[in-house]
Amino acid sequence: MFTGLVEEIGNVLSITKQGKSLKIKIGCNKVLINAKLGDSIATNGVCLTAVEIGGNYFCADAMPETFERSNLKRLKNGDKVNLEKSITLATPLGGHIVTGDVDCEGKILSKIINENAIIYDIEIDEKQMRYIVEKGRVTIDGASLTVVNFSDKSNSFKVSLIPHTQDSITLGTKSAGDIVNIETDIVGKYIERFMTKGEYKSEDSSKKRVVDMQFLADNGFM
């Protein structure tokens, strides 16, 4: 589990592709403090397991599912990546709950300067748009950001970066046409699942009820 607060920007030292599998070596420092084999390190928002750790690097494997879902397959030697080590119960939750499981890739449609801010308009898969809400949270290449507004017509949403964020994450250097990793808010996914598929047994185990709008109203949630 992660917070979406990027700890450092690492660089790709090497990447080997075998079919739809990847072997990645990332140069870094901060996320290696107290790190051990088997630890999870979010790399551009993808939860990767460190299978080798050196003084200033770690190596990880990426399976076909990761290859299909994320922009890791697009990486080249020297590319910059956002890094965050998995949190503990003592870690302040400064961003939001991030799983490191990328939903889809997004495409930057535009990059607009607005005084001290940079506004990005990002297009994503239509089926992921239902999890995007105004002033809600979204993870872009592992960075927790706030949705400024969105358009279902264009299947896109906007985020705005202050100067500190521009310097702290890779998105600040990206432009229209670039591809980013998207993870939507996990809370919305669970709510949708409960509302559409959730059944529970009442005290009378012979009866079942669906968790729907009427159920929420009956139990004081609306």
Coordinates of N, CA and C in Angstrom, one line a residue:
M1 N 0.8 -1.2 0.0 CA 0.0 0.0 0.0 C 0.9 1.2 0.0
F2 N 0.4 2.3 -0.7 CA 1.2 3.5 -0.8 C 0.3 4.8 -0.5
T3 N 0.9 5.9 -0.5 CA 0.2 7.2 -0.3 C 0.1 8.0 -1.5
G4 N 0.9 7.8 -2.5 CA 0.9 8.6 -3.7 C 1.8 9.8 -3.5
L5 N 2.6 9.9 -2.5 CA 3.5 11.0 -2.3 C 4.9 10.5 -2.7
V6 N 5.3 10.9 -3.9 CA 6.6 10.5 -4.5 C 7.8 10.8 -3.6
E7 N 8.6 9.8 -3.3 CA 9.8 10.1 -2.4 C 11.0 10.6 -3.2
E8 N 11.2 10.0 -4.4 CA 12.3 10.5 -5.2 C 12.0 10.1 -6.7
I9 N 12.8 10.8 -7.5 CA 12.7 10.4 -8.9 C 14.0 9.6 -9.2
G10 N 13.7 8.4 -9.7 CA 14.8 7.5 -10.0 C 15.1 7.5 -11.5
N11 N 16.1 6.7 -12.0 CA 16.3 6.7 -13.4 C 16.5 5.2 -13.8
V12 N 16.1 4.9 -15.0 CA 16.2 3.5 -15.5 C 17.6 3.3 -16.0
L13 N 18.2 2.3 -15.3 CA 19.6 1.9 -15.6 C 19.6 0.9 -16.8
S14 N 18.6 0.0 -16.7 CA 18.5 -1.0 -17.8 C 17.1 -1.6 -17.8
I15 N 16.7 -2.0 -18.9 CA 15.4 -2.7 -19.0 C 15.5 -3.7 -20.1
T16 N 15.1 -4.9 -19.7 CA 15.2 -6.1 -20.6 C 13.8 -6.6 -20.9
K17 N 13.4 -6.8 -22.1 CA 12.1 -7.2 -22.5 C 12.2 -8.6 -23.1
Q18 N 11.3 -9.6 -22.5 CA 11.2 -10.9 -23.1 C 9.8 -11.2 -23.3
G19 N 9.3 -11.1 -24.5 CA 7.9 -11.2 -24.8 C 7.2 -10.0 -24.1
K20 N 6.3 -10.3 -23.2 CA 5.6 -9.3 -22.4 C 6.0 -9.3 -21.0
S21 N 7.2 -9.7 -20.7 CA 7.8 -9.7 -19.4 C 9.0 -8.7 -19.4
L22 N 9.2 -8.1 -18.2 CA 10.2 -7.1 -18.1 C 11.2 -7.3 -16.9
K23 N 12.4 -7.0 -17.1 CA 13.4 -7.0 -16.0 C 13.9 -5.6 -16.0
I24 N 13.7 -4.9 -14.8 CA 14.0 -3.5 -14.8 C 15.0 -3.2 -13.7
K25 N 16.0 -2.4 -14.0 CA 17.0 -1.9 -13.0 C 16.9 -0.4 -12.8
I26 N 16.6 0.0 -11.6 CA 16.3 1.4 -11.3 C 17.4 2.0 -10.4
G27 N 18.0 3.1 -10.8 CA 18.9 3.8 -10.0 C 18.2 4.7 -9.0
C28 N 18.6 4.7 -7.7 CA 17.9 5.5 -6.7 C 18.7 5.5 -5.4
N29 N 18.2 6.2 -4.4 CA 18.9 6.2 -3.1 C 17.9 6.2 -2.0
K30 N 17.0 7.2 -1.9 CA 16.2 7.4 -0.8 C 15.3 6.2 -0.5
V31 N 14.6 5.6 -1.5 CA 13.7 4.5 -1.2 C 14.5 3.2 -0.8
L32 N 15.8 3.2 -0.9 CA 16.6 2.0 -0.5 C 16.9 2.0 1.0
I33 N 16.7 3.1 1.6 CA 17.0 3.2 3.1 C 16.1 2.2 3.8
N34 N 16.8 1.3 4.5 CA 16.2 0.2 5.3 C 15.4 -0.8 4.4
A35 N 15.6 -0.7 3.1 CA 14.9 -1.6 2.2 C 15.5 -3.0 2.2
K36 N 14.7 -4.1 2.0 CA 15.3 -5.4 1.9 C 14.6 -6.2 0.8
L37 N 15.2 -7.3 0.4 CA 14.6 -8.1 -0.7 C 13.2 -8.4 -0.4
G38 N 12.3 -8.3 -1.4 CA 10.9 -8.6 -1.3 C 10.1 -7.4 -0.9
D39 N 10.7 -6.3 -0.6 CA 9.9 -5.1 -0.3 C 9.3 -4.6 -1.6
S40 N 8.2 -3.8 -1.4 CA 7.4 -3.3 -2.6 C 7.9 -1.8 -2.8
I41 N 8.1 -1.5 -4.0 CA 8.5 -0.1 -4.4 C 7.6 0.3 -5.6
A42 N 6.8 1.3 -5.4 CA 6.0 1.8 -6.5 C 6.9 2.5 -7.5
T43 N 6.8 2.1 -8.8 CA 7.6 2.6 -9.8 C 6.7 3.1 -10.9
N44 N 6.6 4.5 -11.0 CA 5.6 5.1 -11.9 C 4.2 4.6 -11.5
G45 N 4.0 4.3 -10.2 CA 2.7 3.9 -9.7 C 2.4 2.4 -9.8
V46 N 3.4 1.6 -10.3 CA 3.2 0.2 -10.3 C 4.0 -0.4 -9.1
C47 N 3.2 -1.2 -8.4 CA 3.8 -1.9 -7.2 C 4.8 -3.0 -7.8
L48 N 6.1 -2.8 -7.6 CA 7.1 -3.8 -8.0 C 7.8 -4.4 -6.8
T49 N 8.2 -5.7 -6.8 CA 8.9 -6.3 -5.8 C 10.4 -6.3 -6.0
A50 N 11.1 -5.8 -5.1 CA 12.6 -5.7 -5.2 C 13.2 -7.1 -5.1
V51 N 13.8 -7.6 -6.2 CA 14.4 -8.9 -6.2 C 15.9 -8.8 -6.1
E52 N 16.4 -7.6 -6.2 CA 17.9 -7.4 -6.0 C 18.0 -6.0 -5.6
I53 N 18.9 -5.8 -4.6 CA 19.1 -4.4 -4.0 C 20.6 -4.2 -3.9
G54 N 21.1 -3.1 -4.5 CA 22.4 -2.7 -4.4 C 22.6 -1.4 -3.7
G55 N 23.8 -0.8 -3.7 CA 24.0 0.4 -2.9 C 23.2 1.6 -3.5
N56 N 22.9 1.6 -4.7 CA 22.2 2.7 -5.3 C 21.3 2.3 -6.5
Y57 N 20.7 1.1 -6.3 CA 19.8 0.6 -7.3 C 19.0 -0.6 -6.8
F58 N 17.9 -0.9 -7.4 CA 17.2 -2.1 -7.2 C 16.7 -2.7 -8.5
C59 N 16.4 -4.0 -8.5 CA 15.9 -4.7 -9.7 C 14.6 -5.3 -9.4
A60 N 13.7 -5.3 -10.4 CA 12.4 -5.9 -10.3 C 11.9 -6.5 -11.6
D61 N 11.0 -7.5 -11.4 CA 10.4 -8.1 -12.6 C 9.0 -7.6 -12.8
A62 N 8.6 -7.5 -14.0 CA 7.2 -7.1 -14.3 C 6.6 -8.2 -15.2
M63 N 5.4 -8.7 -14.9 CA 4.7 -9.7 -15.6 C 3.9 -9.2 -16.7
P64 N 3.3 -10.1 -17.6 CA 2.5 -9.6 -18.7 C 1.4 -8.7 -18.3
E65 N 0.7 -9.0 -17.2 CA -0.4 -8.1 -16.8 C 0.0 -6.7 -16.6
T66 N 1.2 -6.5 -16.0 CA 1.8 -5.2 -15.8 C 2.2 -4.6 -17.1
F67 N 2.7 -5.4 -18.0 CA 3.1 -4.9 -19.4 C 1.9 -4.4 -20.1
E68 N 0.8 -5.1 -20.0 CA -0.4 -4.7 -20.8 C -1.0 -3.4 -20.2
R69 N -1.0 -3.3 -18.9 CA -1.8 -2.2 -18.2 C -1.0 -0.9 -18.1
S70 N 0.3 -0.9 -18.0 CA 1.1 0.2 -17.6 C 2.1 0.7 -18.7
N71 N 2.7 1.9 -18.4 CA 3.6 2.4 -19.3 C 5.1 2.0 -19.1
L72 N 5.2 1.0 -18.2 CA 6.6 0.4 -18.0 C 7.2 -0.1 -19.3
K73 N 6.3 -0.7 -20.1 CA 6.8 -1.2 -21.4 C 7.4 -0.2 -22.3
R74 N 7.1 1.1 -22.1 CA 7.5 2.2 -22.9 C 8.9 2.8 -22.4
L75 N 9.3 2.3 -21.2 CA 10.5 2.9 -20.7 C 11.8 2.6 -21.5
K76 N 12.7 3.5 -21.4 CA 14.0 3.3 -22.1 C 15.1 3.6 -21.1
N77 N 16.3 3.2 -21.3 CA 17.5 3.5 -20.5 C 17.6 5.0 -20.3
G78 N 17.7 5.5 -19.1 CA 17.9 6.9 -18.8 C 16.6 7.6 -18.5
D79 N 15.4 7.0 -18.7 CA 14.1 7.6 -18.4 C 14.0 7.8 -16.9
K80 N 13.2 8.8 -16.5 CA 13.0 9.1 -15.1 C 11.7 8.5 -14.7
V81 N 11.6 8.0 -13.4 CA 10.4 7.3 -12.9 C 10.2 7.8 -11.5
N82 N 8.9 7.9 -11.1 CA 8.5 8.2 -9.7 C 8.7 7.0 -8.9
L83 N 9.2 7.2 -7.6 CA 9.4 6.1 -6.7 C 8.8 6.4 -5.4
E84 N 8.2 5.3 -4.8 CA 7.7 5.4 -3.4 C 7.8 4.0 -2.8
K85 N 8.4 4.0 -1.6 CA 8.4 2.7 -0.9 C 7.1 2.5 -0.2
S86 N 6.7 1.2 0.0 CA 5.4 0.9 0.6 C 5.3 1.4 2.0
I87 N 4.1 1.8 2.5 CA 4.0 2.4 3.8 C 3.9 1.4 4.9
T88 N 4.0 1.9 6.1 CA 3.8 1.1 7.3 C 2.6 1.8 8.1
L89 N 2.2 1.2 9.2 CA 1.1 1.7 10.0 C 1.5 3.1 10.6
A90 N 2.9 3.3 10.6 CA 3.4 4.6 11.2 C 3.5 5.7 10.2
T91 N 3.3 5.4 8.9 CA 3.5 6.3 7.9 C 2.3 7.3 7.8
P92 N 2.6 8.6 7.8 CA 1.5 9.6 7.7 C 0.8 9.5 6.3
L93 N -0.5 9.4 6.3 CA -1.2 9.3 5.0 C -1.5 10.7 4.4
G94 N -0.4 11.2 3.8 CA -0.5 12.6 3.3 C -1.2 12.7 1.9
G95 N -1.3 11.6 1.2 CA -1.9 11.6 -0.1 C -3.3 11.0 0.0
H96 N -3.4 9.7 -0.6 CA -4.6 8.9 -0.4 C -4.2 7.5 -0.5
I97 N -5.1 6.6 -0.3 CA -4.8 5.1 -0.3 C -4.6 4.7 -1.7
V98 N -3.3 4.3 -2.0 CA -2.9 3.9 -3.4 C -2.5 2.4 -3.3
T99 N -3.0 1.6 -4.2 CA -2.6 0.2 -4.1 C -1.4 -0.2 -4.9
G100 N -1.1 0.6 -5.9 CA 0.0 0.3 -6.8 C -0.4 -0.6 -8.0
D101 N -1.7 -0.8 -8.1 CA -2.3 -1.6 -9.2 C -2.9 -0.7 -10.2
V102 N -2.2 -0.5 -11.3 CA -2.6 0.5 -12.4 C -3.8 0.0 -13.1
D103 N -4.8 0.9 -13.3 CA -6.0 0.5 -14.0 C -5.8 0.6 -15.5
C104 N -5.1 1.6 -16.0 CA -5.0 1.8 -17.4 C -3.9 2.9 -17.7
E105 N -3.6 3.0 -18.9 CA -2.7 4.2 -19.3 C -3.6 5.4 -19.7
G106 N -3.0 6.5 -19.5 CA -3.7 7.8 -19.9 C -2.9 8.5 -20.9
K107 N -3.5 9.3 -21.7 CA -2.7 10.1 -22.7 C -2.9 11.6 -22.4
I108 N -1.8 12.3 -22.3 CA -1.9 13.8 -22.0 C -2.4 14.5 -23.3
L109 N -3.6 15.1 -23.2 CA -4.1 15.8 -24.3 C -3.6 17.3 -24.5
S110 N -3.3 17.9 -23.3 CA -2.8 19.3 -23.4 C -2.1 19.6 -22.1
K111 N -1.2 20.6 -22.2 CA -0.5 21.1 -21.0 C -0.5 22.6 -21.1
I112 N -1.2 23.2 -20.1 CA -1.4 24.7 -20.2 C -0.8 25.3 -18.9
I113 N -0.1 26.4 -19.1 CA 0.5 27.2 -18.0 C -0.6 28.2 -17.6
N114 N -0.9 28.2 -16.3 CA -1.8 29.2 -15.7 C -1.1 29.8 -14.5
E115 N -0.4 31.0 -14.8 CA 0.4 31.7 -13.7 C 1.4 30.7 -13.2
N116 N 1.3 30.3 -11.9 CA 2.3 29.4 -11.3 C 1.9 28.0 -11.4
A117 N 0.8 27.7 -12.0 CA 0.4 26.3 -12.1 C 0.5 25.7 -13.6
I118 N 0.6 24.4 -13.6 CA 0.5 23.7 -14.9 C -0.7 22.8 -14.9
I119 N -1.6 23.0 -15.9 CA -2.8 22.2 -15.9 C -2.7 21.2 -17.0
Y120 N -2.9 19.9 -16.7 CA -2.9 18.8 -17.6 C -4.3 18.3 -17.9
D121 N -4.6 18.1 -19.1 CA -5.8 17.4 -19.5 C -5.5 16.0 -20.0
I122 N -6.0 15.0 -19.3 CA -5.6 13.6 -19.6 C -6.8 12.7 -20.0
E123 N -6.6 12.0 -21.1 CA -7.7 11.1 -21.6 C -7.4 9.7 -21.1
I124 N -8.5 9.0 -20.6 CA -8.4 7.7 -20.2 C -9.4 6.8 -20.8
D125 N -9.4 5.5 -20.5 CA -10.4 4.6 -20.9 C -11.8 5.0 -20.4
E126 N -12.8 4.9 -21.3 CA -14.1 5.3 -20.9 C -14.6 4.5 -19.7
K127 N -14.3 3.3 -19.5 CA -14.8 2.5 -18.4 C -14.2 2.9 -17.1
Q128 N -13.1 3.7 -17.1 CA -12.5 4.2 -15.9 C -13.0 5.5 -15.5
M129 N -13.7 6.2 -16.4 CA -14.2 7.5 -16.1 C -15.3 7.6 -15.0
R130 N -16.0 6.5 -14.7 CA -17.0 6.5 -13.7 C -16.3 6.6 -12.3
Y131 N -15.1 6.4 -12.2 CA -14.4 6.6 -10.9 C -13.8 7.9 -10.7
I132 N -13.9 8.8 -11.7 CA -13.3 10.2 -11.6 C -14.4 11.1 -11.2
V133 N -14.1 11.8 -10.1 CA -15.1 12.8 -9.5 C -14.3 14.1 -9.3
E134 N -15.1 15.2 -9.5 CA -14.4 16.5 -9.2 C -14.0 16.7 -7.8
K135 N -12.8 17.1 -7.6 CA -12.1 17.3 -6.3 C -11.8 15.9 -5.6
G136 N -12.0 14.8 -6.4 CA -11.6 13.5 -5.9 C -10.1 13.3 -6.2
R137 N -9.6 12.1 -5.8 CA -8.2 11.8 -6.0 C -8.0 10.8 -7.2
V138 N -6.8 11.0 -7.8 CA -6.4 10.1 -8.9 C -4.9 10.0 -8.8
T139 N -4.4 8.8 -9.1 CA -2.9 8.6 -9.1 C -2.4 8.6 -10.5
I140 N -1.4 9.5 -10.8 CA -0.8 9.6 -12.1 C 0.6 9.3 -12.0
D141 N 1.1 8.2 -12.6 CA 2.5 7.7 -12.5 C 2.9 7.7 -11.0
G142 N 2.0 7.2 -10.2 CA 2.3 7.0 -8.8 C 2.1 8.3 -7.9
A143 N 1.7 9.4 -8.5 CA 1.6 10.6 -7.7 C 0.1 10.9 -7.4
S144 N -0.2 11.1 -6.2 CA -1.6 11.4 -5.7 C -1.9 12.9 -6.1
L145 N -2.9 13.1 -7.0 CA -3.3 14.4 -7.4 C -4.8 14.6 -7.3
T146 N -5.2 15.9 -7.3 CA -6.6 16.2 -7.2 C -7.2 16.5 -8.5
V147 N -8.4 15.9 -8.8 CA -9.1 16.2 -10.1 C -9.7 17.6 -10.0
V148 N -9.3 18.4 -10.9 CA -9.9 19.8 -11.0 C -11.3 19.7 -11.6
N149 N -11.4 19.1 -12.7 CA -12.7 18.9 -13.3 C -12.6 17.8 -14.4
F150 N -13.7 17.4 -15.0 CA -13.6 16.3 -15.9 C -14.7 16.4 -17.0
S151 N -14.5 15.7 -18.1 CA -15.5 15.6 -19.1 C -15.8 14.2 -19.6
D152 N -17.0 13.8 -19.4 CA -17.4 12.4 -19.8 C -17.5 12.4 -21.4
K153 N -17.7 13.5 -22.0 CA -17.8 13.6 -23.4 C -16.5 13.2 -24.1
S154 N -15.4 13.7 -23.5 CA -14.0 13.5 -24.1 C -13.3 12.4 -23.3
N155 N -13.9 11.8 -22.3 CA -13.3 10.8 -21.4 C -11.9 11.4 -20.9
S156 N -12.0 12.5 -20.3 CA -10.8 13.2 -19.8 C -11.0 13.9 -18.6
F157 N -9.9 14.2 -17.9 CA -10.0 15.0 -16.6 C -8.8 15.9 -16.5
K158 N -8.9 16.9 -15.7 CA -7.7 17.8 -15.5 C -7.2 17.8 -14.1
V159 N -5.9 18.0 -14.0 CA -5.2 18.1 -12.7 C -4.3 19.4 -12.8
S160 N -4.0 20.0 -11.7 CA -3.2 21.2 -11.7 C -2.1 21.0 -10.7
L161 N -0.9 21.4 -11.2 CA 0.4 21.2 -10.4 C 0.9 22.5 -10.0
I162 N 1.2 22.6 -8.6 CA 1.9 23.8 -8.1 C 3.4 23.6 -8.4
P163 N 4.2 24.7 -8.3 CA 5.6 24.6 -8.6 C 6.3 23.5 -7.8
H164 N 6.0 23.3 -6.6 CA 6.7 22.2 -5.8 C 6.5 20.9 -6.4
T165 N 5.2 20.6 -6.8 CA 4.9 19.3 -7.4 C 5.5 19.2 -8.8
Q166 N 5.5 20.3 -9.5 CA 6.1 20.2 -10.8 C 7.6 19.7 -10.8
D167 N 8.3 20.1 -9.7 CA 9.7 19.7 -9.6 C 9.9 18.4 -8.9
S168 N 8.8 17.9 -8.3 CA 8.9 16.7 -7.4 C 8.5 15.4 -8.1
I169 N 7.8 15.5 -9.2 CA 7.3 14.3 -10.0 C 7.6 14.4 -11.4
T170 N 7.6 13.3 -12.1 CA 7.9 13.3 -13.6 C 6.9 14.0 -14.4
L171 N 5.7 14.1 -14.0 CA 4.6 14.7 -14.8 C 5.0 16.2 -15.1
G172 N 5.7 16.8 -14.3 CA 6.1 18.2 -14.5 C 6.9 18.4 -15.8
T173 N 7.5 17.4 -16.3 CA 8.4 17.5 -17.5 C 7.7 16.9 -18.7
K174 N 6.5 16.4 -18.5 CA 5.8 15.7 -19.7 C 5.0 16.7 -20.4
S175 N 4.6 16.3 -21.7 CA 3.9 17.2 -22.6 C 2.8 16.4 -23.3
A176 N 2.0 17.1 -24.1 CA 0.9 16.5 -24.8 C 1.4 15.4 -25.7
G177 N 0.7 14.3 -25.6 CA 1.0 13.1 -26.3 C 1.7 12.0 -25.5
D178 N 2.3 12.4 -24.3 CA 3.0 11.5 -23.5 C 1.9 10.6 -22.8
I179 N 2.4 9.4 -22.4 CA 1.5 8.4 -21.8 C 1.9 8.2 -20.3
V180 N 0.8 8.2 -19.5 CA 1.0 8.1 -18.0 C 0.2 6.9 -17.5
N181 N 0.6 6.4 -16.3 CA -0.2 5.4 -15.6 C -1.3 6.0 -14.8
I182 N -2.4 5.4 -14.8 CA -3.6 5.9 -14.0 C -4.1 4.8 -13.1
E183 N -4.2 5.2 -11.8 CA -4.9 4.4 -10.8 C -6.0 5.2 -10.2
T184 N -7.3 4.8 -10.3 CA -8.4 5.5 -9.8 C -8.6 5.1 -8.3
D185 N -9.4 5.9 -7.6 CA -9.6 5.7 -6.2 C -10.2 4.3 -5.9
I186 N -9.6 3.5 -5.0 CA -10.1 2.2 -4.7 C -11.4 2.2 -4.0
V187 N -11.7 3.3 -3.2 CA -13.0 3.4 -2.5 C -14.2 3.3 -3.4
G188 N -14.1 4.0 -4.5 CA -15.2 4.0 -5.5 C -15.4 2.7 -6.1
K189 N -14.4 1.9 -6.3 CA -14.5 0.6 -6.9 C -15.2 -0.4 -5.9
Y190 N -14.9 -0.3 -4.7 CA -15.6 -1.1 -3.7 C -17.1 -0.8 -3.6
I191 N -17.3 0.5 -3.5 CA -18.7 1.0 -3.4 C -19.5 0.4 -4.6
E192 N -19.0 0.6 -5.8 CA -19.6 0.1 -7.0 C -19.9 -1.4 -6.9
R193 N -18.9 -2.2 -6.5 CA -19.1 -3.6 -6.4 C -20.2 -4.0 -5.4
F194 N -20.2 -3.3 -4.3 CA -21.2 -3.6 -3.3 C -22.6 -3.2 -3.8
M195 N -22.7 -2.1 -4.5 CA -24.0 -1.7 -5.0 C -24.5 -2.6 -6.2
T196 N -23.7 -3.1 -6.9 CA -24.1 -3.9 -8.1 C -24.1 -5.4 -7.9
K197 N -23.3 -5.9 -7.0 CA -23.2 -7.3 -6.8 C -23.3 -7.8 -5.4
G198 N -23.3 -6.8 -4.5 CA -23.3 -7.2 -3.1 C -24.6 -7.8 -2.6
E199 N -24.5 -9.0 -2.0 CA -25.6 -9.6 -1.4 C -25.2 -10.0 0.1
Y200 N -26.2 -10.0 1.0 CA -25.9 -10.4 2.3 C -27.1 -11.2 2.8
K201 N -26.8 -12.1 3.8 CA -27.9 -12.8 4.4 C -28.3 -12.1 5.7
S202 N -29.6 -11.9 5.8 CA -30.2 -11.3 7.0 C -30.2 -12.3 8.2
E203 N -30.7 -11.8 9.3 CA -30.7 -12.7 10.5 C -31.5 -14.0 10.1
D204 N -32.5 -13.9 9.3 CA -33.2 -15.0 8.8 C -32.4 -15.5 7.5
S205 N -31.5 -16.5 7.7 CA -30.5 -16.8 6.7 C -31.2 -17.3 5.4
S206 N -32.5 -17.5 5.4 CA -33.2 -17.9 4.2 C -33.4 -16.8 3.3
K207 N -33.2 -15.5 3.8 CA -33.5 -14.3 3.0 C -32.2 -13.6 2.6
K208 N -32.2 -13.1 1.5 CA -31.0 -12.3 1.0 C -31.5 -10.9 0.6
R209 N -30.6 -9.9 0.8 CA -30.9 -8.6 0.3 C -29.7 -8.1 -0.5
V210 N -30.0 -7.3 -1.5 CA -29.0 -6.7 -2.2 C -28.7 -5.3 -1.6
V211 N -27.4 -5.0 -1.6 CA -27.0 -3.6 -1.1 C -27.3 -2.6 -2.2
D212 N -28.4 -2.0 -2.1 CA -28.8 -1.0 -3.1 C -29.2 0.3 -2.5
M213 N -29.7 1.2 -3.3 CA -30.1 2.5 -2.8 C -31.2 2.4 -1.7
Q214 N -32.1 1.5 -1.9 CA -33.2 1.3 -0.9 C -32.6 0.8 0.5
F215 N -31.6 -0.1 0.3 CA -31.0 -0.6 1.5 C -30.3 0.5 2.3
L216 N -29.6 1.3 1.6 CA -28.8 2.5 2.2 C -29.8 3.4 2.9
A217 N -30.9 3.7 2.2 CA -32.0 4.6 2.8 C -32.6 4.0 4.1
D218 N -32.9 2.7 4.0 CA -33.5 2.0 5.1 C -32.6 2.0 6.4
N219 N -31.3 2.0 6.1 CA -30.3 1.9 7.2 C -29.6 3.2 7.6
G220 N -30.3 4.3 7.1 CA -29.8 5.7 7.6 C -28.6 6.2 6.9
F221 N -28.2 5.7 5.7 CA -27.1 6.2 5.0 C -27.5 7.3 4.0
M222 N -28.8 7.5 3.9 CA -29.2 8.6 2.9 C -30.3 9.4 3.6

